[in-house]
CSV table of C-alpha atoms and ligand atoms in Angstrom, one decimal:
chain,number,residue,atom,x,y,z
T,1,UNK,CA,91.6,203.2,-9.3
T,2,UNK,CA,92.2,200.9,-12.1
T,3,UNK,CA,89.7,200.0,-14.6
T,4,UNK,CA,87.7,197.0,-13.9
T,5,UNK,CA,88.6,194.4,-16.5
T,6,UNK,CA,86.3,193.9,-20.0
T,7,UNK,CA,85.4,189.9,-18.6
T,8,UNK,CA,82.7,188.4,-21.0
T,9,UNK,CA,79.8,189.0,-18.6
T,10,UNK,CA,77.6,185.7,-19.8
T,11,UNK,CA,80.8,183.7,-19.1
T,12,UNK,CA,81.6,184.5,-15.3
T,13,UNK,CA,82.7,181.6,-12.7
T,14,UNK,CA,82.4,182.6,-9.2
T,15,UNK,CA,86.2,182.6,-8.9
T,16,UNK,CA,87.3,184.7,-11.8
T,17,UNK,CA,84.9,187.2,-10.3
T,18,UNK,CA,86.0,187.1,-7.1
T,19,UNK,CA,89.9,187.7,-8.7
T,20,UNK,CA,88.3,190.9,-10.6
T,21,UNK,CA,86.9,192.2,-7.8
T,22,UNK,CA,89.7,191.4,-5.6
T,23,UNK,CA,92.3,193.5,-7.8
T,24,UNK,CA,91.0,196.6,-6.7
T,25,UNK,CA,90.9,196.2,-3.5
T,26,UNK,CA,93.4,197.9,-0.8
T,27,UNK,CA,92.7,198.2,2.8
T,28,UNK,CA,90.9,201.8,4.6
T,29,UNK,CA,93.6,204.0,5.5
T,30,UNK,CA,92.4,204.9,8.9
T,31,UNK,CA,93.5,203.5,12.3
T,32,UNK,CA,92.9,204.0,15.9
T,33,UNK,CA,93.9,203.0,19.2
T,34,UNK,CA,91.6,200.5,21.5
T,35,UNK,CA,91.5,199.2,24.7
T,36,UNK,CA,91.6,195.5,24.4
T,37,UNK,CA,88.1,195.4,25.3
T,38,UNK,CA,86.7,197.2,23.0
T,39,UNK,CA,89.3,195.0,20.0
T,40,UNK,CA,87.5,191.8,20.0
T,41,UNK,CA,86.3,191.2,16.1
T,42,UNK,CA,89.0,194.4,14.9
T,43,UNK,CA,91.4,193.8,12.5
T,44,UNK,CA,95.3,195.0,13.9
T,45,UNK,CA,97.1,197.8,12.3
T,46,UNK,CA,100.1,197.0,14.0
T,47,UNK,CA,102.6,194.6,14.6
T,48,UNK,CA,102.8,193.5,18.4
T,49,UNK,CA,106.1,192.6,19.6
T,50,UNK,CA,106.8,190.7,22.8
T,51,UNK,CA,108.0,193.3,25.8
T,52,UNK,CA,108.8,190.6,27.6
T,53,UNK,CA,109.7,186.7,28.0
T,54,UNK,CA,106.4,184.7,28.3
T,55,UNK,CA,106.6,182.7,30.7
T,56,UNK,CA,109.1,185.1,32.5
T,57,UNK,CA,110.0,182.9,34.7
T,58,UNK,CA,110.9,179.1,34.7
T,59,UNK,CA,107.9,177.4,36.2
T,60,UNK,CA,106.2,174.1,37.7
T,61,UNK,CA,103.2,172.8,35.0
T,62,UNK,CA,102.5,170.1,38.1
T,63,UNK,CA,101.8,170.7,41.3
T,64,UNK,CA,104.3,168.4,43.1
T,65,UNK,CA,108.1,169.0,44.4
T,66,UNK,CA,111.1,170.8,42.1
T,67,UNK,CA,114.1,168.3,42.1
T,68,UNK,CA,117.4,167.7,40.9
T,69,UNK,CA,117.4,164.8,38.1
T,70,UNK,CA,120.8,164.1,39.1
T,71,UNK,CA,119.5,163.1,42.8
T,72,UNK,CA,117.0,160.5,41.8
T,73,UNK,CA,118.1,156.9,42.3
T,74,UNK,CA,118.1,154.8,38.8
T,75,UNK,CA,115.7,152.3,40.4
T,76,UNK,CA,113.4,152.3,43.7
T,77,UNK,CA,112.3,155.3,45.8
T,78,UNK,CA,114.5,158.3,46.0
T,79,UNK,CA,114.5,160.1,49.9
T,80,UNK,CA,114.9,163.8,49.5
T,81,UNK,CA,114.8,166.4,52.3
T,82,UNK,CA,111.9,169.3,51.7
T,83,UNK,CA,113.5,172.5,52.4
T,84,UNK,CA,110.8,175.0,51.5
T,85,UNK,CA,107.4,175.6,50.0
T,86,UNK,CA,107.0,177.4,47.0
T,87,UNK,CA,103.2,179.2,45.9
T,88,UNK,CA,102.4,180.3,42.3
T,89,UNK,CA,103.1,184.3,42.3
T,90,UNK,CA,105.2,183.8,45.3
T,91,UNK,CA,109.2,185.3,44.9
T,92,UNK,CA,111.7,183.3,43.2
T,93,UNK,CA,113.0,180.1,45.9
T,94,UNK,CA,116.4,180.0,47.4
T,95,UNK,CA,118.3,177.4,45.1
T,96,UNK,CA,117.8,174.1,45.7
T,97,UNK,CA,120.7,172.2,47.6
T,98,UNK,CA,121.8,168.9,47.3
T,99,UNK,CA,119.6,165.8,48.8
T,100,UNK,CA,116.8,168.4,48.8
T,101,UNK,CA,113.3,169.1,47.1
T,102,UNK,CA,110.9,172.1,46.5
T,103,UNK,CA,107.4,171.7,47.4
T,104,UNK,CA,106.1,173.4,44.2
T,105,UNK,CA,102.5,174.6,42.9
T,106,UNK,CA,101.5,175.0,39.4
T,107,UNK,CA,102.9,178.2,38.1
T,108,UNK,CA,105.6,178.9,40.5
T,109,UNK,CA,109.6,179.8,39.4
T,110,UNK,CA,111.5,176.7,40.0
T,111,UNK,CA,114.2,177.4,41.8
T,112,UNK,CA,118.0,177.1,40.8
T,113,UNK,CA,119.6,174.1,40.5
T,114,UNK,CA,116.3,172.5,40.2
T,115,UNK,CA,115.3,171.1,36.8
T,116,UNK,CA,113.0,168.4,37.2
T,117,UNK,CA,109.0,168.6,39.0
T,118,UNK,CA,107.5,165.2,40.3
T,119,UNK,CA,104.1,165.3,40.3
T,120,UNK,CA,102.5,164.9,43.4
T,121,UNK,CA,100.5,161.9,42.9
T,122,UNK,CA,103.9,160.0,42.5
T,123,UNK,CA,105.4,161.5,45.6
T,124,UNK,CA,104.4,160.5,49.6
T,125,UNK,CA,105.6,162.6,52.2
T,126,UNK,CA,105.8,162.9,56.1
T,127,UNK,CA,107.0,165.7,58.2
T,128,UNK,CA,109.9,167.6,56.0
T,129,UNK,CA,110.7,163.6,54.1
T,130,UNK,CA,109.4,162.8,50.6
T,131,UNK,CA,109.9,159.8,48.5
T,132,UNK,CA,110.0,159.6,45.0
T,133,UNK,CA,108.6,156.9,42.5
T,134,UNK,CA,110.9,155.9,40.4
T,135,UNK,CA,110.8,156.4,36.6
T,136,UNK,CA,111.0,159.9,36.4
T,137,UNK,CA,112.5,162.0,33.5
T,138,UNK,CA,115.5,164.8,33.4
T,139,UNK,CA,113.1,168.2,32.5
T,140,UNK,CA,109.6,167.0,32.8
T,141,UNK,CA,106.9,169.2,34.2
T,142,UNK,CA,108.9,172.2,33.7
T,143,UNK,CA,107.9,175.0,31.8
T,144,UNK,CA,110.9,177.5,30.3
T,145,UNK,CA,111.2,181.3,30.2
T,146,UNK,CA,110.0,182.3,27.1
T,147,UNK,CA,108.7,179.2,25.8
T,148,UNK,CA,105.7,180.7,25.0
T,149,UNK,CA,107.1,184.1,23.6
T,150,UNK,CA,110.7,185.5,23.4
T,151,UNK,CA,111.0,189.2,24.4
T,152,UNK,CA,111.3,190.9,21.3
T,153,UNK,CA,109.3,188.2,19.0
T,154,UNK,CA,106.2,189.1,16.9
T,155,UNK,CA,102.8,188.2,18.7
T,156,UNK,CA,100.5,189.4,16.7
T,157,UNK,CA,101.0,190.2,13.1
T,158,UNK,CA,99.5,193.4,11.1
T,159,UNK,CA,95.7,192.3,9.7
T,160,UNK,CA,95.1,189.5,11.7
T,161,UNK,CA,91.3,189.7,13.1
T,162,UNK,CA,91.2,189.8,17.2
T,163,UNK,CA,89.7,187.2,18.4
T,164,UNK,CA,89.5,186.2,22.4
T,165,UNK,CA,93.2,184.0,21.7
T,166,UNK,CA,94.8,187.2,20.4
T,167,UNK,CA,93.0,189.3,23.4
T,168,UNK,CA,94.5,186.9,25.8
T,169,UNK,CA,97.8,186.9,24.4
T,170,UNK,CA,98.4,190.7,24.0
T,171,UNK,CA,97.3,190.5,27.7
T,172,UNK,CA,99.4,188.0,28.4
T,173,UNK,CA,102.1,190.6,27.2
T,174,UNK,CA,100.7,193.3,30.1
T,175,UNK,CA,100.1,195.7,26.2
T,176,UNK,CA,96.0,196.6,27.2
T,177,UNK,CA,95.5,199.1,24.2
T,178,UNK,CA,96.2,198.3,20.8
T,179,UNK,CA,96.4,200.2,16.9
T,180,UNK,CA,93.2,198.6,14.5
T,181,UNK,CA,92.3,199.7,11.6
T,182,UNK,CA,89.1,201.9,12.0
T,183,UNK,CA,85.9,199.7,10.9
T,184,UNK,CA,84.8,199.5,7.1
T,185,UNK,CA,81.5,201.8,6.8
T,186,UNK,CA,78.9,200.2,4.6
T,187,UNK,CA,76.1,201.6,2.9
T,188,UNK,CA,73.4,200.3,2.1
T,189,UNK,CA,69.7,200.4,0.6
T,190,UNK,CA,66.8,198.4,-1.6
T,191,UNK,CA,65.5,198.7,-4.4
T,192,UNK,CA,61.7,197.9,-5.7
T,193,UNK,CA,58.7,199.8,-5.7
T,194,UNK,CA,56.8,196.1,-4.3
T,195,UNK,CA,58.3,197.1,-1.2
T,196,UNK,CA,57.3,198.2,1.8
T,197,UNK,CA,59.0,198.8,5.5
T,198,UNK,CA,58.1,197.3,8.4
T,199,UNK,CA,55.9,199.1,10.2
T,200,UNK,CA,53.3,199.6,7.4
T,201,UNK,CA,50.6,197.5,6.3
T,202,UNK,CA,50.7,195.8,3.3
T,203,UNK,CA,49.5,196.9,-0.3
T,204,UNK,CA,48.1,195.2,-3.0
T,205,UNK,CA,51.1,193.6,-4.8
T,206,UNK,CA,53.8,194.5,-1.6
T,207,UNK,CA,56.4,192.6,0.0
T,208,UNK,CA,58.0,193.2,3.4
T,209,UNK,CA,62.0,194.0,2.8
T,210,UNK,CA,63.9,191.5,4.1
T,211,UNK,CA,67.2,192.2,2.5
T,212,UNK,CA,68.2,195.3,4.6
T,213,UNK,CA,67.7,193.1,7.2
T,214,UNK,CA,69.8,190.0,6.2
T,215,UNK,CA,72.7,192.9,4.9
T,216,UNK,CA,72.1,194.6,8.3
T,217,UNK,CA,72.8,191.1,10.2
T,218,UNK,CA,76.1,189.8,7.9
T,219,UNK,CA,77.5,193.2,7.8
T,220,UNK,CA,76.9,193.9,11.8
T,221,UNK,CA,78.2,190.3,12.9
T,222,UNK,CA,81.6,191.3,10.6
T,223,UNK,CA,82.1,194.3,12.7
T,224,UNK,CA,81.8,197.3,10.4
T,225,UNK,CA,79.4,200.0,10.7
T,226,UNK,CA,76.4,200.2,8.9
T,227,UNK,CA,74.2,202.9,6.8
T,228,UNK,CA,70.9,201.6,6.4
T,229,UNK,CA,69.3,204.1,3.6
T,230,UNK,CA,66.3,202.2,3.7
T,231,UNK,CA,63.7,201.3,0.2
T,232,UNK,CA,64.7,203.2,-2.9
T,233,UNK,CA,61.6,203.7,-5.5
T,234,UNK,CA,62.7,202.0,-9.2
T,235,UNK,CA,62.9,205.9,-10.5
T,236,UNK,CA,66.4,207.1,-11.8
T,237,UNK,CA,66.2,209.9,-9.7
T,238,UNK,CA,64.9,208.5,-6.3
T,239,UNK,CA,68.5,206.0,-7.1
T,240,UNK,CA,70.6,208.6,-8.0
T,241,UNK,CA,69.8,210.7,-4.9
T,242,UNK,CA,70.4,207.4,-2.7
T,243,UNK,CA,73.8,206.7,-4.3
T,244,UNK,CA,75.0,210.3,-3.8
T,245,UNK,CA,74.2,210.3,-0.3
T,246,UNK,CA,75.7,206.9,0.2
T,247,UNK,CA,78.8,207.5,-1.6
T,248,UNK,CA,78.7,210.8,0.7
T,249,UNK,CA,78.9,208.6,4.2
T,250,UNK,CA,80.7,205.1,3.1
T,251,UNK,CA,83.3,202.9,1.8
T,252,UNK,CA,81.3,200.8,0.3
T,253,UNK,CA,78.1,201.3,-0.8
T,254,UNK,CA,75.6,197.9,-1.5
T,255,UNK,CA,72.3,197.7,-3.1
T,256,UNK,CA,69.5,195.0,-3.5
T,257,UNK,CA,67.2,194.3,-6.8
T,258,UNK,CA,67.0,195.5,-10.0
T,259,UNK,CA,70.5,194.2,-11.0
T,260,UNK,CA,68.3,191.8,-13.6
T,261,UNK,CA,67.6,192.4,-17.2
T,262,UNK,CA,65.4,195.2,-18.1
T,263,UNK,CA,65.5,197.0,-14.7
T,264,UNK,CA,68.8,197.4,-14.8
T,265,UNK,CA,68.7,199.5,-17.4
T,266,UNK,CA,68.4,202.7,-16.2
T,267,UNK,CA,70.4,202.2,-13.0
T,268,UNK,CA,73.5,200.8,-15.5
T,269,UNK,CA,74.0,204.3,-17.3
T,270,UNK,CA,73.3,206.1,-14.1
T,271,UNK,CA,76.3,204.0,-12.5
T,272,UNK,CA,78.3,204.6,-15.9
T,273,UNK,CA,77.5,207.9,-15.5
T,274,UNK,CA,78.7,208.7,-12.1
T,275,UNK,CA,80.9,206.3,-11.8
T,276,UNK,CA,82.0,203.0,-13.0
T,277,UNK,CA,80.4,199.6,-12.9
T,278,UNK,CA,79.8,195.9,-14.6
T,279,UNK,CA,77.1,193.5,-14.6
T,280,UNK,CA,77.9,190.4,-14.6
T,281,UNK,CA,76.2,187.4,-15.4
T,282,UNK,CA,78.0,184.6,-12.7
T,283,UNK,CA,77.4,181.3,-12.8
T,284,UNK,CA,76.1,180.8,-10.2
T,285,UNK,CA,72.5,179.6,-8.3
T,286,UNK,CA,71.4,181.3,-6.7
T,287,UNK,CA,72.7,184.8,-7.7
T,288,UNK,CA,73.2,184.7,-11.3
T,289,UNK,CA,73.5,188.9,-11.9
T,290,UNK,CA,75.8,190.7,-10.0
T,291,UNK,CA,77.4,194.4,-10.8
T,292,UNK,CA,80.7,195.5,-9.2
T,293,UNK,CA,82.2,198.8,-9.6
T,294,UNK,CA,82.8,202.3,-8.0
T,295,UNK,CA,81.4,205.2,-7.3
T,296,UNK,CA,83.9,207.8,-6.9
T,297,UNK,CA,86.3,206.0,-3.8
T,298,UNK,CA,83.5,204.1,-2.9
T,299,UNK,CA,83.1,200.4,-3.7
T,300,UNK,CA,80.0,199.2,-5.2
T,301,UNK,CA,78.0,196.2,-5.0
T,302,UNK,CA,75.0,195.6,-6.6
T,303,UNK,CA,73.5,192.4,-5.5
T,304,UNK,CA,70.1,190.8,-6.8
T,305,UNK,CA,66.8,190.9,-5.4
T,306,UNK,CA,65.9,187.8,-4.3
T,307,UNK,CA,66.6,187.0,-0.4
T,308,UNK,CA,68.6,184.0,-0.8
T,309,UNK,CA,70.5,185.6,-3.8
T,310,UNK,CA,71.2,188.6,-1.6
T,311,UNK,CA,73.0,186.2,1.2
T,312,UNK,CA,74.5,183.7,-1.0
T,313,UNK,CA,76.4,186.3,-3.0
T,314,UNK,CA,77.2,188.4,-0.6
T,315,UNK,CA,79.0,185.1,1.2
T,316,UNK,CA,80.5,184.3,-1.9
T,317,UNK,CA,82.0,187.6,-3.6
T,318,UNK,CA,81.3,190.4,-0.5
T,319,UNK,CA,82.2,189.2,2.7
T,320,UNK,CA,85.9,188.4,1.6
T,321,UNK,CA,86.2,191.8,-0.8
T,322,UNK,CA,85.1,193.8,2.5
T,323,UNK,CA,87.3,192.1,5.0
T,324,UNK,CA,90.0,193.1,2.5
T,325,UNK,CA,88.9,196.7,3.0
T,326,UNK,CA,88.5,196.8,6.2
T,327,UNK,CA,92.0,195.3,6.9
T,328,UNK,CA,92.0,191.3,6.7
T,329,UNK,CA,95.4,189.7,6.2
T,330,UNK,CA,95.3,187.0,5.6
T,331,UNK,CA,91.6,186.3,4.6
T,332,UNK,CA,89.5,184.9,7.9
T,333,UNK,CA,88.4,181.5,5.4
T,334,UNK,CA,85.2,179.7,6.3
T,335,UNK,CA,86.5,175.9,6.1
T,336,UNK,CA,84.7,173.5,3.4
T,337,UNK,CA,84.7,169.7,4.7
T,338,UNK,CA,83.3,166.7,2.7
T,339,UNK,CA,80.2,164.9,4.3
T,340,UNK,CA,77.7,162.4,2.6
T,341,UNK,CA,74.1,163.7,1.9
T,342,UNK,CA,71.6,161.6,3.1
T,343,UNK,CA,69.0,163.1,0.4
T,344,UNK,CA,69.4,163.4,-3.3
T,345,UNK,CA,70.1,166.8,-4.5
T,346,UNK,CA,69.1,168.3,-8.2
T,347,UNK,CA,71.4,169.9,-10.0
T,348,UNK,CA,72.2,171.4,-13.6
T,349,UNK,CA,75.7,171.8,-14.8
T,350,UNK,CA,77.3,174.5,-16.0
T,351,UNK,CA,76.9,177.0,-12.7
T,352,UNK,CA,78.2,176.7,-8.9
T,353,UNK,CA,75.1,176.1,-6.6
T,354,UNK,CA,74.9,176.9,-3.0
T,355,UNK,CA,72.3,174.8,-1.6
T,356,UNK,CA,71.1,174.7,1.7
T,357,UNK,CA,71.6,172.0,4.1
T,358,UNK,CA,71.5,170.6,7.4
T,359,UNK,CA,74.7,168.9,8.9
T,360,UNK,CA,74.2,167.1,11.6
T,361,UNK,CA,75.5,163.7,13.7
T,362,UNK,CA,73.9,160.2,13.0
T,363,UNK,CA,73.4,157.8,15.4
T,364,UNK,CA,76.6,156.1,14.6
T,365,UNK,CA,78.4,159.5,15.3
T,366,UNK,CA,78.8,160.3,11.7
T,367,UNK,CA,78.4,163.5,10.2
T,368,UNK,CA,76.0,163.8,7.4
T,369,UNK,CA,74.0,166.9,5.5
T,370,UNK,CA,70.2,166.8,4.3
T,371,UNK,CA,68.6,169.2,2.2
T,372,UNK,CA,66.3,172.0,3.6
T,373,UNK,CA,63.7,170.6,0.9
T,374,UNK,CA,62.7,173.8,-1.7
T,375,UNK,CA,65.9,176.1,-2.7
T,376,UNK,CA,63.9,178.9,-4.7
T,377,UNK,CA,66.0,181.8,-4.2
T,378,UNK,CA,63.2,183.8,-2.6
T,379,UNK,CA,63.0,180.7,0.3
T,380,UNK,CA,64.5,182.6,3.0
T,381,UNK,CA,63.3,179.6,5.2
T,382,UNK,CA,65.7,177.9,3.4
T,383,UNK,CA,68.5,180.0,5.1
T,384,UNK,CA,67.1,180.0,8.5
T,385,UNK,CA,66.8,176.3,8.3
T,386,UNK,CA,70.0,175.4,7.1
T,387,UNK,CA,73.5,175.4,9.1
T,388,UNK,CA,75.6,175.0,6.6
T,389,UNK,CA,75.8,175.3,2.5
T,390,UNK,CA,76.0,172.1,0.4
T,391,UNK,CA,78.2,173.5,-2.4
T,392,UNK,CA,77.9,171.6,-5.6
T,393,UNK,CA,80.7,172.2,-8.5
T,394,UNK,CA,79.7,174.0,-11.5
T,395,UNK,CA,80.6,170.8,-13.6
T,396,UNK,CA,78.5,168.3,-11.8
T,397,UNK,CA,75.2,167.1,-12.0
T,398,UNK,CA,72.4,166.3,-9.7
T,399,UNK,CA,73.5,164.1,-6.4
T,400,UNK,CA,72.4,160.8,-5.3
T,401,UNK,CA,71.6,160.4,-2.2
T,402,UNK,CA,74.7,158.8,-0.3
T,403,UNK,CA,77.2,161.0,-2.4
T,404,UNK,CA,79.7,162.6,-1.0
T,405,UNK,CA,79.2,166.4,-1.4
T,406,UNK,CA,81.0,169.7,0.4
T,407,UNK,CA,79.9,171.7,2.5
T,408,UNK,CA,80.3,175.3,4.7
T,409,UNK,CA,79.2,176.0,7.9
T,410,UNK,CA,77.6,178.8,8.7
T,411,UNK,CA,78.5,178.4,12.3
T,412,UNK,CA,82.1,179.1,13.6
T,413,UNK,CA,83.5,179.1,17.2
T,414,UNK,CA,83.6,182.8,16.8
Z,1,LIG,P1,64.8,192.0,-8.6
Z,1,LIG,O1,66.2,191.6,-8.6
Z,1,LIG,O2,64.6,193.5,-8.3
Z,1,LIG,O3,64.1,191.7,-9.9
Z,1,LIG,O4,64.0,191.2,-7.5
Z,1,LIG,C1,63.9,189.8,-7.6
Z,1,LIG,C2,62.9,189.3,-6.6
Z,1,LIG,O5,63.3,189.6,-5.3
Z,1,LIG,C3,61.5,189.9,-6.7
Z,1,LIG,O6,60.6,188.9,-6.4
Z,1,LIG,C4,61.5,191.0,-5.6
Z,1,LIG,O7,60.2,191.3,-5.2
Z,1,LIG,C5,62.3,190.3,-4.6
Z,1,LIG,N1,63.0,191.4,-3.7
Z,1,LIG,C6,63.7,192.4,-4.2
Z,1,LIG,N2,64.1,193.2,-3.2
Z,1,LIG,C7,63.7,192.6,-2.1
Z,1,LIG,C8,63.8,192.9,-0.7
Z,1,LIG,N3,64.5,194.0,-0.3
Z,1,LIG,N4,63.2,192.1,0.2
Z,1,LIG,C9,62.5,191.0,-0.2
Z,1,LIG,N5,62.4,190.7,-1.5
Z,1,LIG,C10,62.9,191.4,-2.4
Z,2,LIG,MG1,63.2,195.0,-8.4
């Protein structure tokens, strides 16, 4: 692995960051073969060629009669002859003679000869006579073989994440088992003696750990596996211990706290020791420290204590590094869309903020974002609150209220 790059660590944007990190980056080796069902959310290890033609058969998209163009009067009705009926799934029709129509559903072959479908509603019919409005067109309603695929065409490239579309098409191919890479395993633990697990009361001077618990949740709802190592005392040992046994089980191995001054101190040679790391400061709010660097194979990430820190950075510099592990090509990217605020929003230049807001539809049907009111980084409210990031530009200022600002969902279809 290639030496991470000597960055001046007071001077770090978020993107020059995210380019360090993302030059030591290849994807697991490691695949296996799925059932379909069990691929939703997996990134493909293999390229998925078509078997077949999809459709494989011409087809009606109308329920209606199969015709031939050439038949149809220029103006006024056209009196055609039905000569058969013809279900979706049934076998392919007789061709269709002169004079003559199809009584088609949606979805079966159109017959021979045919090349044009009427739709029903401009058709009227008694005993084995239809007529036909006028103003039909040569080809319409008709779906070709292959339109949707051409046997021997690519599907489904190499990296691309399954979602229910790709499911669905690779079904659509009859292919029910596919190659995906084997999911990225993920390590992780916190650090702090203020804190205590659930499940035991409270001490003088403790705080419940959240952060397992927000890592536990973004990591989970990526797909990879998790190795929750649970609270790590602030002793060199206690961390030493916890990184050896993480290293031991994972790809990646993630920490929370004592990434800031003065307690990073002993967890910095410890990491130089065993391994190889940075700390950088980013400029960023929330989230200013962050470390990045291995430990043995293993990634590492050490991210800071406080909650919000903990999800905003591992949004803006984690997710993407780990979906490049575990296989991600190209990069699933969370969309950014301008909206106006309808609040004012402080802000110092110099650093990339991720606030947290609330999109949501006016009564004019607009879309606008509000602030979630206090952003200290310990406000996981703040987060729960919130659908979306407001994302303010490390040049800018504070925000008046009717501004125009960007923002991030946190909500996808998937
Ligand atoms: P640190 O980065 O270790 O200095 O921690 C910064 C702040 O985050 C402190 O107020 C910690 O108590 C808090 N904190 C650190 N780890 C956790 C955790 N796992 N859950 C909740 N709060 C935490
Ligand atoms: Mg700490």
């Amino acid at each position: 692995m290639n030496k991470i790059d000597d960055y001046d660590p007071q001077s770090m944007t978020v993107d020059e960051a995210c380019k360090v990190i993302n030059r030591h980056l290849k994807p697991v080796n490691g695949t296996m073969r799925v059932p379909l069902h069990s691929a939703l959310n997996r990134f493909l290890a293999e390229d998925i060629l078509s078997p077949i033609d999809v459709p494989a058969h011409v087809n009606a998209a109308m329920d209606g009669y199969a015709v031939r163009f050439a038949d149809l009067a220029a103006s006024g009705e056209t009196e055609l002859t039905i000569s058969a009926t013809v279900l979706a799934g049934a076998a392919l029709p007789p061709p269709l003679g002169p004079g003559k129509a199809i009584r088609i559903m949606t979805g079966a072959a159109v017959p021979e000869n045919a090349d044009t479908v009427v739709m029903q509603e401009q058709t009227r019919h008694e005993g084995d006579r239809v007529w036909i409005a006028p103003g039909q067109h040569n080809g319409q309603h008709v779906r070709m073989a292959g339109e949707d695929l051409h046997q021997g065409a690519t599907a489904v490239r190499p990296g691309k994440r399954l979602r229910a579309a790709e499911l669905g098409l690779i079904a659509s191919l009859g292919i029910g088992e596919v190659s995906v890479f084997r999911p990225l395993r993920v390590a992780f633990f916190s650090t702090g003696d203020e804190l205590a697990s659930i499940g035991r009361p409270l001490a003088d001077g403790q705080i419940y750990d959240s952060n397992r618990y927000t890592l536990h949740g973004m990591l989970t709802a990526q797909g990879f596996e998790c190795f929750d190592l649970g609270v790590v005392r602030d002793h060199p040992v206690a961390i030493e211990n916890a990184f050896e046994e993480a290293a031991r089980m994972a790809d990646v191995v993630i920490t929370s706290g004592g990434v800031s001054v003065g307690e990073a101190d002993f967890i910095k040679p410890l990491l130089a020791r065993m391994g190889e790391v940075v700390f950088w400061k980013i400029a960023m709010k929330p989230g200013r420290p962050l470390a990045y660097g291995h430990l043995g194979p293993c990634h590492f990430f050490g991210l800071p204590g406080n909650p919000v820190a903990v999800m905003v950075t591992f949004y803006a510099f984690v997710r993407d590094a780990l979906l490049t592990l575990a296989g991600a090509d190209p990069l699933p990217v969370v969309p950014r869309f301008t909206v106006q605020t309808t609040t004012p929003l402080k802000k110092a230049p110099g650093r990339t903020e991720f606030q947290r807001g609330i999109v949501s539809q006016n009564a004019q049907g607009e879309w606008t974002v509000r602030s979630t009111g206090n952003q200290g980084s310990g406000i996981l409210r703040s987060m729960a609150e919130a659908n979306c990031f407001i994302v303010l530009p490390q040049e800018g200022g504070s925000v008046a209220a009717g501004a125009e600002v960007e923002i991030q969902l946190f909500e996808g279809l998937i």
